[in-house]
């Protein structure tokens, strides 16, 4: 399980209520001036991720909470808004330059809404629902658009499906967040320093790690952009050395696999 799963499991009803209050109380009327102002700001800042959740719905609120945790963990800008059929948003409200993903949580929007949004913005639309009526009308939502990913599961609540989705995405990003530079070890210093800064920006330890083949051995290079972080302590534990901000060590493939597995186990 991911390392923030414990936080999720401890969410109380009061915490959920506070979350719902923060995201909806100031947006009363749904397509209100406050909501439109938030969208205007997102348009100015070219926000890449927008989340719309079904309101009023506990499943929608929990799905939005999981989305919030996912984007916060990765330090990704994200606008989360309640969506009600009483006074729904219009497609033009969500036409944001640079919009990459729009999530529909616990609903798929009015018929044709998601397809039109995806067509006009070229963004990826990802929707979750669990209702039989939605499944029977799914062809009316998809409209043959490859940018639409609509997940309708009658056997799983939308919030559970959203939770599984964001957990899987976070694990996938952890696995694929490396950079291959085999055959060009001169890049190791530059790449490791860049990774160190990205790690710090994400709220993690400010250490960048790059591994490459040196002869028949694997060489691990560690760099840090933080003067308070000592990478050499890690390198010395594996028989290497260096300075606090720049160190390295040789590691066998079996040791490397064990090291990576241990790192992810602790992170999860």
Short mmCIF file of C-alpha atoms in Angstrom, two decimals:
data_model
loop_
_atom_site.label_atom_id
_atom_site.label_comp_id
_atom_site.label_asym_id
_atom_site.label_seq_id
_atom_site.Cartn_x
_atom_site.Cartn_y
_atom_site.Cartn_z
CA UNK A 1 0.00 0.00 0.00
CA UNK A 2 1.12 3.54 -0.61
CA UNK A 3 2.59 5.45 2.27
CA UNK A 4 -0.35 7.81 2.50
CA UNK A 5 -2.84 4.94 2.78
CA UNK A 6 -2.70 5.14 6.57
CA UNK A 7 -3.81 8.75 6.42
CA UNK A 8 -6.73 7.78 4.22
CA UNK A 9 -7.76 4.92 6.51
CA UNK A 10 -7.91 7.30 9.44
CA UNK A 11 -10.17 9.83 7.76
CA UNK A 12 -13.12 10.42 10.03
CA UNK A 13 -16.58 11.60 9.14
CA UNK A 14 -15.76 14.99 10.59
CA UNK A 15 -12.65 15.28 8.42
CA UNK A 16 -14.68 14.42 5.34
CA UNK A 17 -17.31 16.94 6.35
CA UNK A 18 -14.65 19.62 6.70
CA UNK A 19 -13.28 18.75 3.27
CA UNK A 20 -16.72 18.95 1.70
CA UNK A 21 -17.38 22.23 3.46
CA UNK A 22 -14.14 23.77 2.19
CA UNK A 23 -14.75 22.73 -1.41
CA UNK A 24 -18.46 23.46 -1.59
CA UNK A 25 -19.64 25.98 1.01
CA UNK A 26 -18.04 28.89 -0.77
CA UNK A 27 -19.33 27.60 -4.09
CA UNK A 28 -23.03 27.57 -3.22
CA UNK A 29 -25.12 27.69 -6.34
CA UNK A 30 -22.45 25.50 -8.04
CA UNK A 31 -22.16 27.64 -11.19
CA UNK A 32 -21.81 30.66 -8.93
CA UNK A 33 -19.61 33.72 -9.24
CA UNK A 34 -17.13 32.12 -6.84
CA UNK A 35 -16.93 28.96 -8.96
CA UNK A 36 -16.53 30.96 -12.17
CA UNK A 37 -13.85 33.11 -10.52
CA UNK A 38 -11.96 29.93 -9.58
CA UNK A 39 -12.16 28.80 -13.20
CA UNK A 40 -10.99 32.21 -14.40
CA UNK A 41 -7.98 31.98 -12.10
CA UNK A 42 -7.28 28.46 -13.34
CA UNK A 43 -7.45 29.78 -16.90
CA UNK A 44 -4.96 32.54 -16.09
CA UNK A 45 -2.61 30.09 -14.39
CA UNK A 46 -3.12 27.47 -17.12
CA UNK A 47 -4.03 24.83 -14.56
CA UNK A 48 -3.46 21.41 -16.09
CA UNK A 49 -5.84 19.36 -13.92
CA UNK A 50 -9.50 19.93 -13.11
CA UNK A 51 -11.61 17.62 -10.94
CA UNK A 52 -15.42 17.71 -10.98
CA UNK A 53 -17.19 15.60 -8.40
CA UNK A 54 -20.84 14.63 -8.12
CA UNK A 55 -22.68 16.72 -5.50
CA UNK A 56 -24.43 15.91 -3.26
CA UNK A 57 -22.84 12.47 -3.00
CA UNK A 58 -20.65 10.85 -0.35
CA UNK A 59 -19.01 8.77 -3.07
CA UNK A 60 -18.27 11.94 -5.02
CA UNK A 61 -16.82 13.67 -1.95
CA UNK A 62 -14.56 10.73 -1.07
CA UNK A 63 -13.42 10.45 -4.69
CA UNK A 64 -12.55 14.14 -4.67
CA UNK A 65 -10.60 13.67 -1.44
CA UNK A 66 -8.52 10.85 -2.97
CA UNK A 67 -7.87 13.03 -5.99
CA UNK A 68 -6.80 15.88 -3.71
CA UNK A 69 -4.32 13.63 -1.87
CA UNK A 70 -2.91 12.32 -5.14
CA UNK A 71 -2.29 15.74 -6.67
CA UNK A 72 -0.98 17.22 -3.41
CA UNK A 73 1.47 14.34 -3.01
CA UNK A 74 2.88 14.99 -6.48
CA UNK A 75 2.73 18.78 -6.06
CA UNK A 76 0.47 19.08 -9.13
CA UNK A 77 -1.81 22.13 -9.44
CA UNK A 78 -5.41 20.99 -9.43
CA UNK A 79 -8.81 22.71 -9.24
CA UNK A 80 -11.55 20.70 -7.52
CA UNK A 81 -15.18 21.78 -7.91
CA UNK A 82 -18.59 20.26 -7.11
CA UNK A 83 -20.85 19.57 -10.08
CA UNK A 84 -24.62 19.53 -9.74
CA UNK A 85 -27.29 18.84 -12.34
CA UNK A 86 -29.34 21.61 -10.67
CA UNK A 87 -27.12 24.28 -12.17
CA UNK A 88 -24.38 22.53 -14.14
CA UNK A 89 -21.25 24.05 -15.58
CA UNK A 90 -21.13 24.67 -19.31
CA UNK A 91 -18.45 23.27 -21.56
CA UNK A 92 -17.12 26.76 -22.26
CA UNK A 93 -16.62 27.30 -18.51
CA UNK A 94 -13.97 24.57 -18.55
CA UNK A 95 -12.15 25.52 -21.74
CA UNK A 96 -8.75 26.21 -20.18
CA UNK A 97 -5.64 26.60 -22.31
CA UNK A 98 -3.16 23.93 -21.27
CA UNK A 99 -5.79 21.72 -19.62
CA UNK A 100 -4.45 18.18 -19.76
CA UNK A 101 -6.84 16.16 -17.62
CA UNK A 102 -10.38 16.59 -16.39
CA UNK A 103 -11.81 14.05 -13.96
CA UNK A 104 -15.51 13.31 -13.54
CA UNK A 105 -15.92 11.58 -10.18
CA UNK A 106 -19.04 9.55 -9.41
CA UNK A 107 -20.75 10.76 -12.59
CA UNK A 108 -19.99 11.36 -16.27
CA UNK A 109 -21.72 14.68 -16.71
CA UNK A 110 -24.64 15.46 -19.01
CA UNK A 111 -24.80 13.35 -22.16
CA UNK A 112 -22.20 14.57 -24.65
CA UNK A 113 -20.60 16.96 -22.13
CA UNK A 114 -17.37 15.01 -21.61
CA UNK A 115 -16.93 14.31 -25.33
CA UNK A 116 -17.47 17.96 -26.22
CA UNK A 117 -15.05 19.12 -23.52
CA UNK A 118 -12.39 16.73 -24.73
CA UNK A 119 -12.92 17.81 -28.35
CA UNK A 120 -12.72 21.53 -27.60
CA UNK A 121 -9.73 21.38 -25.23
CA UNK A 122 -7.91 18.24 -26.48
CA UNK A 123 -7.64 17.19 -22.83
CA UNK A 124 -8.00 13.67 -21.52
CA UNK A 125 -11.30 13.09 -19.76
CA UNK A 126 -11.39 10.36 -17.11
CA UNK A 127 -14.74 9.49 -15.56
CA UNK A 128 -15.92 7.11 -12.83
CA UNK A 129 -19.47 5.89 -12.27
CA UNK A 130 -21.22 2.78 -11.01
CA UNK A 131 -24.84 3.27 -12.08
CA UNK A 132 -26.73 0.91 -14.40
CA UNK A 133 -28.34 3.82 -16.22
CA UNK A 134 -24.91 5.18 -17.08
CA UNK A 135 -23.73 1.81 -18.40
CA UNK A 136 -26.77 1.43 -20.64
CA UNK A 137 -26.16 4.90 -22.13
CA UNK A 138 -22.36 4.68 -22.28
CA UNK A 139 -22.37 4.95 -26.09
CA UNK A 140 -24.00 8.37 -25.77
CA UNK A 141 -21.10 9.58 -23.61
CA UNK A 142 -18.12 8.17 -25.49
CA UNK A 143 -18.93 9.32 -29.00
CA UNK A 144 -15.91 7.45 -30.39
CA UNK A 145 -13.41 9.84 -28.76
CA UNK A 146 -10.02 8.29 -27.97
CA UNK A 147 -9.36 10.95 -25.31
CA UNK A 148 -12.24 9.66 -23.20
CA UNK A 149 -11.62 7.03 -20.55
CA UNK A 150 -14.94 6.28 -18.87
CA UNK A 151 -14.81 3.66 -16.13
CA UNK A 152 -18.25 2.28 -15.26
CA UNK A 153 -18.15 -0.61 -12.80
CA UNK A 154 -21.46 -1.88 -11.43
CA UNK A 155 -19.70 -4.00 -8.81
CA UNK A 156 -17.53 -1.28 -7.30
CA UNK A 157 -18.47 2.05 -5.78
CA UNK A 158 -17.07 5.04 -7.66
CA UNK A 159 -15.01 6.18 -4.68
CA UNK A 160 -13.38 2.73 -4.40
CA UNK A 161 -12.65 2.75 -8.14
CA UNK A 162 -11.17 6.25 -7.91
CA UNK A 163 -9.06 5.25 -4.90
CA UNK A 164 -7.67 2.21 -6.75
CA UNK A 165 -6.99 4.33 -9.82
CA UNK A 166 -5.04 7.05 -8.03
CA UNK A 167 -3.09 4.48 -5.98
CA UNK A 168 -2.10 2.63 -9.17
CA UNK A 169 -1.14 5.89 -10.90
CA UNK A 170 1.06 6.95 -8.00
CA UNK A 171 2.83 3.58 -7.96
CA UNK A 172 3.28 3.77 -11.72
CA UNK A 173 4.79 7.23 -11.51
CA UNK A 174 7.18 6.06 -8.80
CA UNK A 175 8.37 3.21 -11.02
CA UNK A 176 8.71 5.29 -14.18
CA UNK A 177 10.17 8.46 -12.70
CA UNK A 178 13.75 7.47 -13.54
CA UNK A 179 15.86 8.62 -16.50
CA UNK A 180 17.93 6.20 -18.57
CA UNK A 181 21.36 7.59 -19.53
CA UNK A 182 23.24 4.32 -20.13
CA UNK A 183 26.35 4.90 -22.21
CA UNK A 184 26.66 8.56 -21.28
CA UNK A 185 27.94 8.75 -17.72
CA UNK A 186 28.93 12.41 -18.17
CA UNK A 187 25.27 13.29 -17.83
CA UNK A 188 24.97 11.64 -14.43
CA UNK A 189 25.98 14.74 -12.46
CA UNK A 190 23.57 17.05 -14.33
CA UNK A 191 20.64 14.64 -14.20
CA UNK A 192 21.17 13.73 -10.54
CA UNK A 193 21.25 17.39 -9.49
CA UNK A 194 18.06 18.06 -11.45
CA UNK A 195 16.36 15.08 -9.81
CA UNK A 196 17.51 16.34 -6.42
CA UNK A 197 15.77 19.67 -6.98
CA UNK A 198 12.61 17.96 -8.24
CA UNK A 199 12.62 15.68 -5.21
CA UNK A 200 12.90 18.66 -2.88
CA UNK A 201 10.07 20.48 -4.69
CA UNK A 202 7.88 17.39 -4.21
CA UNK A 203 8.48 17.43 -0.46
CA UNK A 204 10.84 14.44 -0.49
CA UNK A 205 14.48 14.10 0.55
CA UNK A 206 16.57 16.36 -1.72
CA UNK A 207 18.66 13.53 -3.16
CA UNK A 208 18.94 12.64 -6.84
CA UNK A 209 20.09 9.13 -7.73
CA UNK A 210 21.40 8.09 -11.15
CA UNK A 211 22.70 4.63 -11.97
CA UNK A 212 24.61 3.63 -15.10
CA UNK A 213 26.85 0.88 -16.39
CA UNK A 214 30.58 1.38 -15.87
CA UNK A 215 32.28 -1.54 -17.49
CA UNK A 216 30.51 -4.59 -16.10
CA UNK A 217 29.49 -2.82 -12.92
CA UNK A 218 26.59 -0.62 -11.93
CA UNK A 219 27.62 2.74 -10.55
CA UNK A 220 25.24 4.72 -8.39
CA UNK A 221 25.74 8.50 -8.30
CA UNK A 222 24.07 10.52 -5.55
CA UNK A 223 23.72 14.28 -5.62
CA UNK A 224 22.04 16.76 -3.31
CA UNK A 225 21.17 20.42 -3.75
CA UNK A 226 20.66 20.82 0.01
CA UNK A 227 23.70 21.64 2.15
CA UNK A 228 22.06 19.95 5.14
CA UNK A 229 21.79 16.57 3.40
CA UNK A 230 24.75 14.18 3.41
CA UNK A 231 24.70 11.72 0.49
CA UNK A 232 28.09 10.27 1.44
CA UNK A 233 26.56 8.46 4.42
CA UNK A 234 24.53 6.34 1.98
CA UNK A 235 27.51 5.82 -0.34
CA UNK A 236 29.80 4.72 2.53
CA UNK A 237 27.24 2.14 3.64
CA UNK A 238 27.76 0.46 0.24
CA UNK A 239 31.54 0.76 0.21
CA UNK A 240 31.76 4.02 -1.68
CA UNK A 241 32.45 7.57 -0.67
CA UNK A 242 32.47 11.21 -1.65
CA UNK A 243 31.35 14.53 -0.28
CA UNK A 244 28.01 15.38 1.36
CA UNK A 245 26.65 16.84 -1.87
CA UNK A 246 28.28 14.39 -4.32
CA UNK A 247 29.03 10.73 -3.75
CA UNK A 248 28.93 7.37 -5.53
CA UNK A 249 29.39 3.65 -5.09
CA UNK A 250 29.55 0.44 -7.11
CA UNK A 251 26.69 -1.96 -6.65
CA UNK A 252 25.89 -5.45 -7.92
CA UNK A 253 22.67 -6.04 -9.85
CA UNK A 254 21.20 -8.23 -7.10
CA UNK A 255 22.09 -5.58 -4.50
CA UNK A 256 20.57 -2.89 -6.70
CA UNK A 257 17.29 -4.80 -7.07
CA UNK A 258 17.17 -5.37 -3.32
CA UNK A 259 17.95 -1.70 -2.68
CA UNK A 260 15.18 -0.54 -5.02
CA UNK A 261 12.68 -2.98 -3.53
CA UNK A 262 13.53 -1.80 -0.03
CA UNK A 263 13.20 1.84 -1.06
CA UNK A 264 9.72 1.34 -2.50
CA UNK A 265 8.63 -0.80 0.43
CA UNK A 266 9.56 1.97 2.85
CA UNK A 267 7.96 4.59 0.60
CA UNK A 268 4.73 2.59 0.39
#
